[in-house]
GROMACS .gro file of C-alpha atoms in nm:
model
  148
    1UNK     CA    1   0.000   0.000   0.000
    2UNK     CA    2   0.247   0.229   0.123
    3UNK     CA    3   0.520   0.204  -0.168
    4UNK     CA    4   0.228   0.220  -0.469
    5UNK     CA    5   0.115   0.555  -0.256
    6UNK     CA    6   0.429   0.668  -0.281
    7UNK     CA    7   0.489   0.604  -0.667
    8UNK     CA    8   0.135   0.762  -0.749
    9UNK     CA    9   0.216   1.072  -0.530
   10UNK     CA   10   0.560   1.108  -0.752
   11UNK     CA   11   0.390   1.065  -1.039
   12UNK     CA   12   0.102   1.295  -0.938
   13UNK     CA   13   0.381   1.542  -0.833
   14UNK     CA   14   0.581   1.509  -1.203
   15UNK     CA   15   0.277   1.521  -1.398
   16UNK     CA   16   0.152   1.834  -1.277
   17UNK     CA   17   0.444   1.969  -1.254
   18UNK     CA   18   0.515   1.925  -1.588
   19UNK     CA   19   0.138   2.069  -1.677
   20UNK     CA   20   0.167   2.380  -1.421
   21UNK     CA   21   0.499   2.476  -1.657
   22UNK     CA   22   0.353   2.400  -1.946
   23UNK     CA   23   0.038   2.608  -1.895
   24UNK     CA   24   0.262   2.905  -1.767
   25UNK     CA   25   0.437   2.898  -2.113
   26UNK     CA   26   0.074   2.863  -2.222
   27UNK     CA   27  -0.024   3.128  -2.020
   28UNK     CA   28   0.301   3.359  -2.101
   29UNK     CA   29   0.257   3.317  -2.461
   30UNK     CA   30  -0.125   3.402  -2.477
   31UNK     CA   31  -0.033   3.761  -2.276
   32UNK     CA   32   0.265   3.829  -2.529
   33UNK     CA   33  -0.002   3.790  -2.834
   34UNK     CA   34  -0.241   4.011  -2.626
   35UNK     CA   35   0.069   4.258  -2.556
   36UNK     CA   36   0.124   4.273  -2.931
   37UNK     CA   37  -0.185   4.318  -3.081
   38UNK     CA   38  -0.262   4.548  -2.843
   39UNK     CA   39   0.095   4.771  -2.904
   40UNK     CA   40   0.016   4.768  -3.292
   41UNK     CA   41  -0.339   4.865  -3.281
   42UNK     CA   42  -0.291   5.123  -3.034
   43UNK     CA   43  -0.415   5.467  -3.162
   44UNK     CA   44  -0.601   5.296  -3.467
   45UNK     CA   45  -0.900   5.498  -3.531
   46UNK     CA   46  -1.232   5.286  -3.513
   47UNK     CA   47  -1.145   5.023  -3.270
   48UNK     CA   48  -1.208   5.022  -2.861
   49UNK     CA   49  -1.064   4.774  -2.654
   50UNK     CA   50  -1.190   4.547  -2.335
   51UNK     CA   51  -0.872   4.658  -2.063
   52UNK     CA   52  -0.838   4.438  -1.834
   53UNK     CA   53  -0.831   4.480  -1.431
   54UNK     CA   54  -0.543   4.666  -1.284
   55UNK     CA   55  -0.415   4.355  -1.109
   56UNK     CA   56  -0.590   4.078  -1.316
   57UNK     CA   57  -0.437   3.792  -1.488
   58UNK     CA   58  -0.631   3.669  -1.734
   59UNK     CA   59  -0.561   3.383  -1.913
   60UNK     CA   60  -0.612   3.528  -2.256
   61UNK     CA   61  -0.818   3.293  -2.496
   62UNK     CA   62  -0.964   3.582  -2.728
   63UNK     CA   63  -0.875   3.920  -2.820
   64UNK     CA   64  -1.192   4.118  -2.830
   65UNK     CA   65  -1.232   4.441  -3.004
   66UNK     CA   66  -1.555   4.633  -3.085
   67UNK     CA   67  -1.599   4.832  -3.446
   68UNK     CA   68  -1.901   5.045  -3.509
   69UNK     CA   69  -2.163   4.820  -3.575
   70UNK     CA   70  -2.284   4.896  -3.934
   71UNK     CA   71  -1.911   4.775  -3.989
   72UNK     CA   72  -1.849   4.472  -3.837
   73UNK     CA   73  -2.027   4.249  -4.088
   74UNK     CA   74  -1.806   4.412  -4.378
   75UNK     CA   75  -1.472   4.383  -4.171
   76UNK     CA   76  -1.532   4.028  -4.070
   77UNK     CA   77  -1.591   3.979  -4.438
   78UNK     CA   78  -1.262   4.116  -4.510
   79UNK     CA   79  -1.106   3.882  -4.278
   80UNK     CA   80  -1.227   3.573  -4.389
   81UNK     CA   81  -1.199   3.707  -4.759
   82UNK     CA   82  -0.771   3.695  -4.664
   83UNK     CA   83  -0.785   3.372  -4.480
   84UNK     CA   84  -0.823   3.505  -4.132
   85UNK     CA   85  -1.059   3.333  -3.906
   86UNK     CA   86  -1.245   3.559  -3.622
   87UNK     CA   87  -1.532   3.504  -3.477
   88UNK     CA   88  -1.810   3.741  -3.343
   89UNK     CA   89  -1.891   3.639  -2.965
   90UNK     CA   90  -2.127   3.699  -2.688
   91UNK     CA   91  -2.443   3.686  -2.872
   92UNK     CA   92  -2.756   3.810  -2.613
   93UNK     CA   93  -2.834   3.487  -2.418
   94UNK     CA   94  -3.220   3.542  -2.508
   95UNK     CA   95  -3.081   3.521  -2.873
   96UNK     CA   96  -2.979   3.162  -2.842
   97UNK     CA   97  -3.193   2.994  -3.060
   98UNK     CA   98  -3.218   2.766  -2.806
   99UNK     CA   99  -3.473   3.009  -2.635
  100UNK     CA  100  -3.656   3.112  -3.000
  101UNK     CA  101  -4.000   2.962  -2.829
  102UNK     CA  102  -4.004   3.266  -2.602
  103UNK     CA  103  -4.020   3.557  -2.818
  104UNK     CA  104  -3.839   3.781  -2.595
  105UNK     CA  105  -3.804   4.127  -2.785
  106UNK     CA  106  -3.517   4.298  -2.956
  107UNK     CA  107  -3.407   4.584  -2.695
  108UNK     CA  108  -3.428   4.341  -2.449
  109UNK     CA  109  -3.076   4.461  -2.314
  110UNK     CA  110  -2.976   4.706  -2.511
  111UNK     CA  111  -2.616   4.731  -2.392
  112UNK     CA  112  -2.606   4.360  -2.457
  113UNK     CA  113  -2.714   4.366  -2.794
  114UNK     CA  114  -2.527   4.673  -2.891
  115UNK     CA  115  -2.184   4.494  -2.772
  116UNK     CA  116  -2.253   4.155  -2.972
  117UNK     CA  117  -2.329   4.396  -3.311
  118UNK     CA  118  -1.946   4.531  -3.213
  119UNK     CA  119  -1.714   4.277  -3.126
  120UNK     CA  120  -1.497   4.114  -3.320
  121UNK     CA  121  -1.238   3.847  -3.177
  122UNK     CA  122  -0.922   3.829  -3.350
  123UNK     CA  123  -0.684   3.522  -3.339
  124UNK     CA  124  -0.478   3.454  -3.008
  125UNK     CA  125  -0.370   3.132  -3.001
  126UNK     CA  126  -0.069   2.998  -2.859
  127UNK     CA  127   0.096   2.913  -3.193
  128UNK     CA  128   0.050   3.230  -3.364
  129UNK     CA  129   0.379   3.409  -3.491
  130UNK     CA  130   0.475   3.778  -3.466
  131UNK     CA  131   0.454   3.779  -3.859
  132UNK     CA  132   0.069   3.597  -3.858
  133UNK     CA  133  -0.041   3.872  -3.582
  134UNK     CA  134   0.092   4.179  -3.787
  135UNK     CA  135  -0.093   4.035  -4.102
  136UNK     CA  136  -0.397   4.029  -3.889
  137UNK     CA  137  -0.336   4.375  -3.796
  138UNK     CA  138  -0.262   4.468  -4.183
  139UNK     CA  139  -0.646   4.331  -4.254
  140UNK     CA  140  -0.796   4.481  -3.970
  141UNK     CA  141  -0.684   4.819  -4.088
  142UNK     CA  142  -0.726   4.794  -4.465
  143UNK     CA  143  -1.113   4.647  -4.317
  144UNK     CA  144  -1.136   4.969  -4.142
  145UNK     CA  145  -1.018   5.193  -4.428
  146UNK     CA  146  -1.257   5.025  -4.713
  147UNK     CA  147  -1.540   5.043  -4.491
  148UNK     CA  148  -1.511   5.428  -4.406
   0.00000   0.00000   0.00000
């Protein structure tokens, strides 16, 4: 009993050490893609970020930005159009079409709906290169531009 204890607890104690490390890397790399997106779009007119809390540490698994809303389709477009994938995210819950049976009204929650018709999420994960992020950044703007 004692000895097979032992070897699971070592085992236990390797293993997640070995994941704790490897979801700091994680973890580290996520922020640095977050870091540069966020240095190169700095100042770009059209585009408001989410900041984060003064002391939080996120783990970053999007990169959220909100564009005026009679935009967003058209830049999301442009993405796709040169190969980007983004996504739009947090669609009103009473949107879901799970809950279509209820009817609830547009202008439900304004605020709600107003941020789903803005955000765009651009790439973040952990195997994106410096070159793929400024490309993403080279779209965003030329989206921005062609849309004005």
């Amino acid at each position: 009993f004692f000895s097979s204890r032992r070897r699971h607890t070592r085992y236990w104690r390797d293993w997640s050490s070995d994941v704790c490390s490897s979801d700091l890397e994680f973890k580290n790399r996520r922020e640095g893609i977050w870091n540069t997106y966020k240095n190169l779009l700095e100042g770009v007119n059209g585009i408001e970020f989410l900041e984060k809390e003064k002391d939080g540490k996120p783990m970053w698994h999007l990169f959220p930005i909100l564009v005026n809303q009679h935009k967003r389709d058209s830049i999301v477009k442009r993405f796709l159009d040169e190969g980007v994938k983004v996504q739009t995210n947090y669609i009103p819950a009473y949107w879901h079409p799970a809950f279509n049976r209820k009817n609830y009204p547009i202008g439900l929650c304004p605020n709600s709906e107003e941020f789903y018709g803005r955000e765009i999420s651009l790439p973040i994960h952990y195997s994106l290169k410096d070159e793929e992020i400024e490309y993403v950044v080279k779209v965003l703007k030329k989206g921005l531009i062609s849309t004005d």
